[in-house]
mmCIF file of C-alpha atoms and ligand atoms in Angstrom:
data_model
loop_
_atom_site.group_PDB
_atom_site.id
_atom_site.type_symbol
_atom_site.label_atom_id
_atom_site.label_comp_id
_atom_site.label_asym_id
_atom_site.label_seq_id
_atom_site.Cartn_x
_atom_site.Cartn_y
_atom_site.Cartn_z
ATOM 1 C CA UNK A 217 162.851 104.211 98.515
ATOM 2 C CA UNK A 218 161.303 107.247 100.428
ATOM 3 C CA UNK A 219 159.968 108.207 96.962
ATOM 4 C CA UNK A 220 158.603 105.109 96.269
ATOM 5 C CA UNK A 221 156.406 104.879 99.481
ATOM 6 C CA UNK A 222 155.084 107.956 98.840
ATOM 7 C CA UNK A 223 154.412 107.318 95.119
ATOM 8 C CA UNK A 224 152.724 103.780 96.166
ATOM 9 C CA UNK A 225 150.934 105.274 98.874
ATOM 10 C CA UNK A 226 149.215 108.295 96.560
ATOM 11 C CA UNK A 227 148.519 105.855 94.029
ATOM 12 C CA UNK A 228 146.537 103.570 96.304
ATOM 13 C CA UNK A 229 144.731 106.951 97.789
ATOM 14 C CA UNK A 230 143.782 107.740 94.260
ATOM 15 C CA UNK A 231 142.663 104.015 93.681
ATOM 16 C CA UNK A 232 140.151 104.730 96.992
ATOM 17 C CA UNK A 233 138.786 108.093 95.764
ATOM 18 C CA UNK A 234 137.951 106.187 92.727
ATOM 19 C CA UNK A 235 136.082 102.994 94.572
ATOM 20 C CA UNK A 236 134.053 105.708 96.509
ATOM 21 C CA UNK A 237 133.092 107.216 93.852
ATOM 22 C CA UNK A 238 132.084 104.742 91.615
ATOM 23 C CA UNK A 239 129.862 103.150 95.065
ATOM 24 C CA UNK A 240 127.762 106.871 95.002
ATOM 25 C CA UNK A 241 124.702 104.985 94.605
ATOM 26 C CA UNK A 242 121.228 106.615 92.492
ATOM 27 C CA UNK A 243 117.792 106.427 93.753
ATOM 28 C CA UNK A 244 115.000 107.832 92.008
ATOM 29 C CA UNK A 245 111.678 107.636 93.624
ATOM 30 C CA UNK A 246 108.689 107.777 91.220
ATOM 31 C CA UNK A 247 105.648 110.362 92.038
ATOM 32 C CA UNK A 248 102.760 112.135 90.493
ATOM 33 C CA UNK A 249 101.734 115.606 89.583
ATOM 34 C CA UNK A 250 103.598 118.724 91.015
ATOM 35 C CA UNK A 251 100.398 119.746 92.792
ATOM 36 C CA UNK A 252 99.711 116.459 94.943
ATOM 37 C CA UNK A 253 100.900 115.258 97.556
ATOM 38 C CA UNK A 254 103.212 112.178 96.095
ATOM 39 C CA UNK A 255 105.598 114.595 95.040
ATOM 40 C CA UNK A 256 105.824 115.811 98.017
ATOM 41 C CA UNK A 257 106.433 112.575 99.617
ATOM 42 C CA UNK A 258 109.223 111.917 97.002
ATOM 43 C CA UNK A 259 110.221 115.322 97.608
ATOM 44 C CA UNK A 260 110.405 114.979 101.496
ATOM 45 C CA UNK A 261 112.253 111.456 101.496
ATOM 46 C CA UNK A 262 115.200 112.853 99.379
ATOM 47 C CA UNK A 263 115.483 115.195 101.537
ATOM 48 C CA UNK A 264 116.056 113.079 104.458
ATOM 49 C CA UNK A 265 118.245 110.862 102.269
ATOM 50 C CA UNK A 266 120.564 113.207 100.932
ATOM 51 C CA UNK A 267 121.339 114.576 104.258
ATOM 52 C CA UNK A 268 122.934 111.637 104.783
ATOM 53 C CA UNK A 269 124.892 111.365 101.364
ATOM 54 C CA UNK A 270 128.416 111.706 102.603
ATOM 55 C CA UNK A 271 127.496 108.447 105.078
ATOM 56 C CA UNK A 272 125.970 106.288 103.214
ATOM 57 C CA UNK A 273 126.768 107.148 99.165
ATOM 58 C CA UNK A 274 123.065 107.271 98.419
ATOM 59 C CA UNK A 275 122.129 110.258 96.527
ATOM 60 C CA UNK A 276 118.126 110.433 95.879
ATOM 61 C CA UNK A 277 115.816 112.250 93.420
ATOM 62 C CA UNK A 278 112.269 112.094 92.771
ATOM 63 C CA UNK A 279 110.767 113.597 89.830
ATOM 64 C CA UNK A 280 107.321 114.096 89.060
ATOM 65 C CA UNK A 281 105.190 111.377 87.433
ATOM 66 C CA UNK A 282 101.835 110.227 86.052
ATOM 67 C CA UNK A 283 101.058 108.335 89.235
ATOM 68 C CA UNK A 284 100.725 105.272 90.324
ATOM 69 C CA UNK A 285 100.125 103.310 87.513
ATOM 70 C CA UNK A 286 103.357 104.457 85.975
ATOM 71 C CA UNK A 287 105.307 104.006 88.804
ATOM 72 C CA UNK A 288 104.208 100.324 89.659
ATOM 73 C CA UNK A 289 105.290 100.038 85.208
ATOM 74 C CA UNK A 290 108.720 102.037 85.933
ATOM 75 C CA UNK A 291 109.381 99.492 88.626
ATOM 76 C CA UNK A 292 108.929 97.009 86.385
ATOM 77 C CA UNK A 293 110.586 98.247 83.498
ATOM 78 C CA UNK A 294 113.699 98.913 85.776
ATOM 79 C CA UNK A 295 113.611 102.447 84.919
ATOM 80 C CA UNK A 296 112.990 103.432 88.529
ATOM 81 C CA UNK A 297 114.666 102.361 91.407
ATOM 82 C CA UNK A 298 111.183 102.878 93.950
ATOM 83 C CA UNK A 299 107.792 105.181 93.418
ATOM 84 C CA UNK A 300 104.208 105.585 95.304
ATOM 85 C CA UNK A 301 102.006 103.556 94.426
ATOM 86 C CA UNK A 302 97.928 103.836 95.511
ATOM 87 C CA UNK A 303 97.326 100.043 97.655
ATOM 88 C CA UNK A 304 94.688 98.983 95.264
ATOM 89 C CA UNK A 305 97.297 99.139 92.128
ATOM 90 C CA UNK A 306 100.320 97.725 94.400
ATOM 91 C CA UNK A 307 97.806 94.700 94.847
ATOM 92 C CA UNK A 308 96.919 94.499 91.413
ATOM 93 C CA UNK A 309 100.219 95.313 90.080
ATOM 94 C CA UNK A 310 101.635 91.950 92.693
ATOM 95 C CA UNK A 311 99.160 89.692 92.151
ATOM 96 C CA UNK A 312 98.425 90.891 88.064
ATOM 97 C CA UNK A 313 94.908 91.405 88.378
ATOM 98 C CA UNK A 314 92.689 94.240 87.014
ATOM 99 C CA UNK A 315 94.476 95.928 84.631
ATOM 100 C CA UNK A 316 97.247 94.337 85.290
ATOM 101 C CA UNK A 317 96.142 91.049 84.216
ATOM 102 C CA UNK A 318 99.303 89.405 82.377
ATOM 103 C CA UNK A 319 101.474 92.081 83.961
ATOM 104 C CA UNK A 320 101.814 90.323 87.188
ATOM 105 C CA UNK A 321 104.958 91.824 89.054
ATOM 106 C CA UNK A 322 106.395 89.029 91.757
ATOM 107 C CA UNK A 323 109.414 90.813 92.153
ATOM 108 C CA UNK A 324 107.777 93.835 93.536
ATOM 109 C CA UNK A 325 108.078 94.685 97.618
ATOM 110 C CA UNK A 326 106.355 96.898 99.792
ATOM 111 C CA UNK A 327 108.422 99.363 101.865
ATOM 112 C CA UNK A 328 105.977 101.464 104.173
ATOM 113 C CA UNK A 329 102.339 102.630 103.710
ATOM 114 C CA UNK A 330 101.648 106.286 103.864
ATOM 115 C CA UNK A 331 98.847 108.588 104.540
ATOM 116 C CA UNK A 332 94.880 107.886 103.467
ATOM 117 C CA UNK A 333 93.568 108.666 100.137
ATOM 118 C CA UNK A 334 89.930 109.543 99.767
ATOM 119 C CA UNK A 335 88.677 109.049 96.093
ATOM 120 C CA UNK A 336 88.038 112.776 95.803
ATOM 121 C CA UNK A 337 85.383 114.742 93.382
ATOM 122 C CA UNK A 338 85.057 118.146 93.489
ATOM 123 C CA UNK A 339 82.446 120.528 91.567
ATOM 124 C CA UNK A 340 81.681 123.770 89.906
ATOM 125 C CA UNK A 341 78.688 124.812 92.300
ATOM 126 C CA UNK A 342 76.738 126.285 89.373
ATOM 127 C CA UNK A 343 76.892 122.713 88.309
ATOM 128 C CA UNK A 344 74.642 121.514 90.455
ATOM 129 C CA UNK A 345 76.435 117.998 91.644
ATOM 130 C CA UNK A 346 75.089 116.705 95.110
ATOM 131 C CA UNK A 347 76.222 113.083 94.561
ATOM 132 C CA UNK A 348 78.759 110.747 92.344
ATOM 133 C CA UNK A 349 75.464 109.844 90.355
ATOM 134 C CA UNK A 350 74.897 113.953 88.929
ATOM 135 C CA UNK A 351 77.795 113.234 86.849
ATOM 136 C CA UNK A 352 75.990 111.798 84.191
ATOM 137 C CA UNK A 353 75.746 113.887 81.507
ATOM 138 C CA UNK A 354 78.502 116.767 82.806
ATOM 139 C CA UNK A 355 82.305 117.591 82.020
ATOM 140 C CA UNK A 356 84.120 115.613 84.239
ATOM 141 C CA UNK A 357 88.123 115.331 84.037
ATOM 142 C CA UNK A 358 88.394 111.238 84.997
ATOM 143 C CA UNK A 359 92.473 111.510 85.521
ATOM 144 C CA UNK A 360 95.405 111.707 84.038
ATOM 145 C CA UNK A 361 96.330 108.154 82.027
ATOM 146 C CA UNK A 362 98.830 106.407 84.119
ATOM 147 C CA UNK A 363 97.222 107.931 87.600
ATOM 148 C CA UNK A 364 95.623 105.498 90.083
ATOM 149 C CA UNK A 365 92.853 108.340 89.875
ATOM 150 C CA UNK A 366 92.196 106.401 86.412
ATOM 151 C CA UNK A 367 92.938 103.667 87.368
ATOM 152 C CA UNK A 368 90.480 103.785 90.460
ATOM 153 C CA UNK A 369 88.001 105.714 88.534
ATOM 154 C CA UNK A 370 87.886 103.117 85.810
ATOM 155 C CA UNK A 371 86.802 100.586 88.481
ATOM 156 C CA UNK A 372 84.019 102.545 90.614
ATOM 157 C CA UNK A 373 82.480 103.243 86.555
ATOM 158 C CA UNK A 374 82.375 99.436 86.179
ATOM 159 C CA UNK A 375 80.958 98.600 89.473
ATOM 160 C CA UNK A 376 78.272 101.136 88.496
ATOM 161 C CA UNK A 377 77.730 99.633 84.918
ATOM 162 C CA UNK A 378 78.985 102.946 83.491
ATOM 163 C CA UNK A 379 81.865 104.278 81.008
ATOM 164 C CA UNK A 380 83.192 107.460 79.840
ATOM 165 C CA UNK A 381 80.631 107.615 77.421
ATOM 166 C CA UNK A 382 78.078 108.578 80.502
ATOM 167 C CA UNK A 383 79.929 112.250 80.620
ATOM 168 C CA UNK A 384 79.237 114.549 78.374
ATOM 169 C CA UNK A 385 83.311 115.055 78.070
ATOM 170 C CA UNK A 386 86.011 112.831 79.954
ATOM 171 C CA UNK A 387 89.071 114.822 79.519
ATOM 172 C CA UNK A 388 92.323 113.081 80.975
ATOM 173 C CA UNK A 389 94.085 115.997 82.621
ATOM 174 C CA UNK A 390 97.587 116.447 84.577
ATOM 175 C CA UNK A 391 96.121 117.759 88.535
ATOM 176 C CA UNK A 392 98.161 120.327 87.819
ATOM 177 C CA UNK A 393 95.886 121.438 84.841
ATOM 178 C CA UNK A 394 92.520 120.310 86.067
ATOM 179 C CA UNK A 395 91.726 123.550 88.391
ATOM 180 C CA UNK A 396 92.078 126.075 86.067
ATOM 181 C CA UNK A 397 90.464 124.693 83.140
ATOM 182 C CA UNK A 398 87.372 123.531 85.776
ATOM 183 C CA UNK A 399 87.602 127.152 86.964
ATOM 184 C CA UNK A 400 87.797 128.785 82.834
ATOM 185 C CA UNK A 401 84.181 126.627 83.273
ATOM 186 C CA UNK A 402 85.785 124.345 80.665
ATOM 187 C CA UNK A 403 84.944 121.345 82.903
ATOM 188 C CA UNK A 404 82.320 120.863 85.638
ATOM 189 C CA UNK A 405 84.277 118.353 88.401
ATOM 190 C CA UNK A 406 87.542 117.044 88.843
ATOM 191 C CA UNK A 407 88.775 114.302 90.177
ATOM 192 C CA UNK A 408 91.466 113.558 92.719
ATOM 193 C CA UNK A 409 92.373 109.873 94.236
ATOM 194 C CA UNK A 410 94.611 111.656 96.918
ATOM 195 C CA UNK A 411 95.824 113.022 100.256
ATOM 196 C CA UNK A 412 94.484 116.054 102.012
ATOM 197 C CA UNK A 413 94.652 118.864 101.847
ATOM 198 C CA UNK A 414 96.807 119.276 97.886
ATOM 199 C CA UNK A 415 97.910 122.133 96.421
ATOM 200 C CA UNK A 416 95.355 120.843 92.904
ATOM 201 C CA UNK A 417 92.273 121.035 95.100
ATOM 202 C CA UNK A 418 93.199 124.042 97.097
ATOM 203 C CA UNK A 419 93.814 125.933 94.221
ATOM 204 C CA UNK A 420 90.596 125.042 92.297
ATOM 205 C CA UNK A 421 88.702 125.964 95.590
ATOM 206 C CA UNK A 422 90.365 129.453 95.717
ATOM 207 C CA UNK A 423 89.737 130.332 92.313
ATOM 208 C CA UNK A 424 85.752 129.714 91.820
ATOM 209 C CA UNK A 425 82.710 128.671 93.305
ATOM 210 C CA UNK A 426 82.948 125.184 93.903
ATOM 211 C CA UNK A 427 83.028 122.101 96.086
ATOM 212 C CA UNK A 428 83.875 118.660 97.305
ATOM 213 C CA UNK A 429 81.185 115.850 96.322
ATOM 214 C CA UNK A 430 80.483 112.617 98.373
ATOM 215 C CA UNK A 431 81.425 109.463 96.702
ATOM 216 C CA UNK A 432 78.908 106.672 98.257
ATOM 217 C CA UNK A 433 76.085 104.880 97.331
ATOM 218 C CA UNK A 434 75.362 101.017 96.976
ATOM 219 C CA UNK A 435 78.158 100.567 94.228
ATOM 220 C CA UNK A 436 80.760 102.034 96.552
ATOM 221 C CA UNK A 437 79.405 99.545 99.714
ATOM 222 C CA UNK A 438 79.611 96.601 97.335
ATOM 223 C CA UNK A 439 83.175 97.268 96.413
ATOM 224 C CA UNK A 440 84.498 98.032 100.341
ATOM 225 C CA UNK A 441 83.168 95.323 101.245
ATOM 226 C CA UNK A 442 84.621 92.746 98.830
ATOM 227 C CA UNK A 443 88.238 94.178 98.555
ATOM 228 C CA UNK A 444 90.583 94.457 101.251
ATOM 229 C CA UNK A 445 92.553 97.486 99.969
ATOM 230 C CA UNK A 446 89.536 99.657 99.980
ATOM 231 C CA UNK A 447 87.841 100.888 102.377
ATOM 232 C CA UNK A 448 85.109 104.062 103.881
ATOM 233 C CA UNK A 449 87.035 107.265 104.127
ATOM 234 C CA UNK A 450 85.935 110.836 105.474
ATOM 235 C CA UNK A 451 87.658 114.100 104.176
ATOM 236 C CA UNK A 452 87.518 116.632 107.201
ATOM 237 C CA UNK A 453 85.702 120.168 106.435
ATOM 238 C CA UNK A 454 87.624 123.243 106.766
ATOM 239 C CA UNK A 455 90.205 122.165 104.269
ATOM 240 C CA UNK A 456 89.086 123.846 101.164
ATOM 241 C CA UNK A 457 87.341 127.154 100.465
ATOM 242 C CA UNK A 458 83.181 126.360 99.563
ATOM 243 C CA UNK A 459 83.405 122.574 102.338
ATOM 244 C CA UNK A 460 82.881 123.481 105.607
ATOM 245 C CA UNK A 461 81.936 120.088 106.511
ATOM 246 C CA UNK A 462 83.057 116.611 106.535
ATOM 247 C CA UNK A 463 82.630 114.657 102.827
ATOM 248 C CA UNK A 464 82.063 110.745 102.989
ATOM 249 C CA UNK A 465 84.114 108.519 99.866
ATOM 250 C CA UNK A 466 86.093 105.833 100.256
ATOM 251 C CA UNK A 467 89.821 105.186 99.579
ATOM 252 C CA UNK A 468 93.264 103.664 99.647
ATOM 253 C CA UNK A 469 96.449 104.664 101.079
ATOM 254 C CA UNK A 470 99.907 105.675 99.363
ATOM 255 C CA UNK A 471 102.556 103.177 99.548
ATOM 256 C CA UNK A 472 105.711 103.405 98.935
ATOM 257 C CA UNK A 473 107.337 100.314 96.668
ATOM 258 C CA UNK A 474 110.346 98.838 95.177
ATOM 259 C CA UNK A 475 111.438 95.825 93.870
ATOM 260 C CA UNK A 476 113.649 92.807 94.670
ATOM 261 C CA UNK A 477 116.522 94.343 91.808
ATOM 262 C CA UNK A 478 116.962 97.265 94.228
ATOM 263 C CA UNK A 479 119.997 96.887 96.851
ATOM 264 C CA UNK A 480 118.502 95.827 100.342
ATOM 265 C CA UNK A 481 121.784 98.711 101.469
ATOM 266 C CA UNK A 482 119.372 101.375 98.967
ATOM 267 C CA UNK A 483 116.235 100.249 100.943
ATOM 268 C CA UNK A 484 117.665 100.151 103.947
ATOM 269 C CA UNK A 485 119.408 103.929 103.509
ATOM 270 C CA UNK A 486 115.916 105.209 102.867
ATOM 271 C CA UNK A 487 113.472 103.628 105.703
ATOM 272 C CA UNK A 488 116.531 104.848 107.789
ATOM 273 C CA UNK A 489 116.505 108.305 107.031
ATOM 274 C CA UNK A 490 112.424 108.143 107.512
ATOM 275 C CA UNK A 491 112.541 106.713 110.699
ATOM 276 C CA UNK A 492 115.622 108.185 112.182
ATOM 277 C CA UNK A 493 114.025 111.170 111.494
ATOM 278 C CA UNK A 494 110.353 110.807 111.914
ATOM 279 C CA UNK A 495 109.264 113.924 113.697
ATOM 280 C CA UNK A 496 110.800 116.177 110.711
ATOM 281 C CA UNK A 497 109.260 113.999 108.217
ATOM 282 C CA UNK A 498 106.091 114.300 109.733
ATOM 283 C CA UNK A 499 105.910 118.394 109.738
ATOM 284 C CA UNK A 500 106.550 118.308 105.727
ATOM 285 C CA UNK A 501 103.140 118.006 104.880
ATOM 286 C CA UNK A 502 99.615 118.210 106.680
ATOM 287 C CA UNK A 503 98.776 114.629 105.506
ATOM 288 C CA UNK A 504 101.701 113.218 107.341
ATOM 289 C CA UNK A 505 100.479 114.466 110.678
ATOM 290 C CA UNK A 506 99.005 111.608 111.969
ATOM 291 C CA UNK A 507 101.662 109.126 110.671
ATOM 292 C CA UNK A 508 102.393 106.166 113.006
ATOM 293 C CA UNK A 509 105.525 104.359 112.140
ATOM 294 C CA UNK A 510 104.247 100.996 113.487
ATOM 295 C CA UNK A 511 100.997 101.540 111.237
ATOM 296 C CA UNK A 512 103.579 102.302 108.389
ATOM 297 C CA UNK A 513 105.268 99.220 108.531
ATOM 298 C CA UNK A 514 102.074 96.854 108.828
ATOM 299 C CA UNK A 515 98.821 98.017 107.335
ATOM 300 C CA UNK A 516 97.717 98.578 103.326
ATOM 301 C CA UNK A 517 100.936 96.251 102.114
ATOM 302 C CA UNK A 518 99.779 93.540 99.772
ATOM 303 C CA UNK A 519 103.111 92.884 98.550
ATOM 304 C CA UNK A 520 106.383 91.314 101.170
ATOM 305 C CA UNK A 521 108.574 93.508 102.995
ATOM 306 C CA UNK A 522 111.500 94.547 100.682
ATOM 307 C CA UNK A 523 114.420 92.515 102.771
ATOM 308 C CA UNK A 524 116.126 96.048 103.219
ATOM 309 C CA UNK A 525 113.063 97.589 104.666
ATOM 310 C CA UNK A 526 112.460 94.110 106.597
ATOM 311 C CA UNK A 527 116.247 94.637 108.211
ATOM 312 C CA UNK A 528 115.262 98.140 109.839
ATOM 313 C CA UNK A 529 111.818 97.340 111.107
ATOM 314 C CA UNK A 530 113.645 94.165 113.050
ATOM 315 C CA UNK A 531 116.183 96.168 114.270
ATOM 316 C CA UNK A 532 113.643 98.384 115.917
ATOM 317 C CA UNK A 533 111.368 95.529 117.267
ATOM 318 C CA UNK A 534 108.486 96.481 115.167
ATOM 319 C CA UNK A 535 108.258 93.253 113.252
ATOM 320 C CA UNK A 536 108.870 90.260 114.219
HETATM 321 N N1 LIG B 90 96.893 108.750 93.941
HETATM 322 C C1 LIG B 90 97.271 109.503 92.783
HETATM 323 C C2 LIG B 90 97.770 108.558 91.724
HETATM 324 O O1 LIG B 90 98.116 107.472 91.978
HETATM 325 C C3 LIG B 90 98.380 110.520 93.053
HETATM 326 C C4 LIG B 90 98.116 111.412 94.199
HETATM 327 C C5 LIG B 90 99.255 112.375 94.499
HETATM 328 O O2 LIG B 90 100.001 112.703 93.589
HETATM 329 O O3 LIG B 90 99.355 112.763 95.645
HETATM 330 O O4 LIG B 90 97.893 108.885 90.611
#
């Protein structure tokens, strides 16, 4: 009888390791390049995530990506579980307009917004590029295909009237490859829709003469002021070798999205290890500095609340 007991009782502690393994839940967050500052967002949430792993069964990873663009298609696809997404291509990529015109996404939701990101261009000074417009007729690497920089580049060219064919060469690099083949003087700007300060930017700066260019003009007004997601940005001097001072553009902000097939207990497990833990988060990269969780939860979201996300943010009286 003894023997029994003991047999029925190991059998039914097996049966438990099993269930708790098979509940180990997989979240994979897409990015961008290695040398912005998505991947370090992905990077940074794991990290907070699988701290809690032994709690909650939710193990995280975030590998690098194209950007935005792919993410928001990932999502979609059901290939990823969440990814960073620019707040000009979540609103597209929701409501299926620009390029994602019959592509329109209604199950995707909106966790949190993240930091500001100035459409960035930055130049060989032996180029001789004062403004967006001395681009005509240079080497100019427009983005990486599947990058909100494309995407976002695509649409300040058409406000303009302009395509690709006005550069002399629009090359669709990785950020990781764009500084040193601008710096081999195989290009003569780059472009970066991104956070400050990146590890892309920094490292072109460092390794030749060159600089950040303002992106204004009438073009840029015209498109601030008729969509919401955009909207006048400044990039602080100091941050890169060759800018001393300030740089006017205009920009979006990263957001982090999912979809309604993801768990609300997955969304939940990952707002919660943000927020419970806000103060670390916030010293893992410069751009998260000036973070405000109440901002977070709020502004830049064109897309609902995922309900897991929604669940936390009542809990702590920030939404109603
Ligand atoms: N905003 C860029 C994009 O959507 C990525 C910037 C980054 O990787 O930090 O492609």
């Amino acid at each position: 009888m003894k023997k029994l007991l003991k047999l029925s009782l190991l059998a039914t502690l097996a049966t438990t390791a099993i269930s708790a393994q098979a509940e180990e839940k997989f979240i994979t967050i897409g990015t961008g390049g290695q040398t912005g500052v998505y991947y370090v967002v992905g990077q940074s949430i794991c990290q907070l995530v699988n701290r809690d792993t032994a709690k909650t069964q939710v193990k995280c990873n975030a590998p690098s990506t194209g950007g935005s663009v792919a993410n928001l298609n990932s999502i979609a696809a059901k290939q990823m579980d969440m990814g960073i997404a620019q707040s000009d291509w979540q609103f597209h990529a929701y409501n299926g307009s620009s390029s994602f015109e019959g592509k329109k996404n209604d199950k995707l939701r909106a966790i949190f917004s993240i930091h500001p990101e100035p459409f960035t261009v930055m130049a060989r000074t032996d180029a001789k590029i004062a403004s967006f417009d001395d681009l005509k007729g240079k080497r100019v690497n427009v983005g990486d295909p599947g990058s909100g920089t494309r995407a976002t580049m695509n649409v300040i060219l058409n406000a303009k009237g302009w395509t690709d064919k006005e550069f002399k060469v629009a090359s669709e690099l990785k950020p990781s490859e764009m500084a040193s083949v601008m710096c081999d003087n195989n290009l003569d700007a780059i472009t970066y829709n991104v956070g400050h300060p990146n590890g892309a930017l920094k490292e072109a700066a460092a390794s030749c003469d060159a600089h950040l260019v303002p992106v204004t003009g009438e073009a840029i007004d015209k498109l601030v002021a008729e969509n919401s997601y955009y909207a006048k940005a400044t990039i602080p001097g100091g941050l890169y070798k060759g800018t001393d001072n300030p740089v006017e553009s205009f920009g979006v902000y990263a957001t982090l999205v999912t979809s309604t097939d993801v768990e609300a207990d997955k969304v939940y497990a990952v707002v919660k290890a943000v927020f419970d833990n806000f103060d670390r988060f916030k010293r893992l990269h410069p751009a998260f500095e000036n973070l405000k969780a109440e901002d977070m939860v709020k502004n830049a979201l064109s897309a609902p609340l995922h309900e897991g996300a929604e669940r936390y943010y009542k809990e702590k009286g920030w939404i109603k």
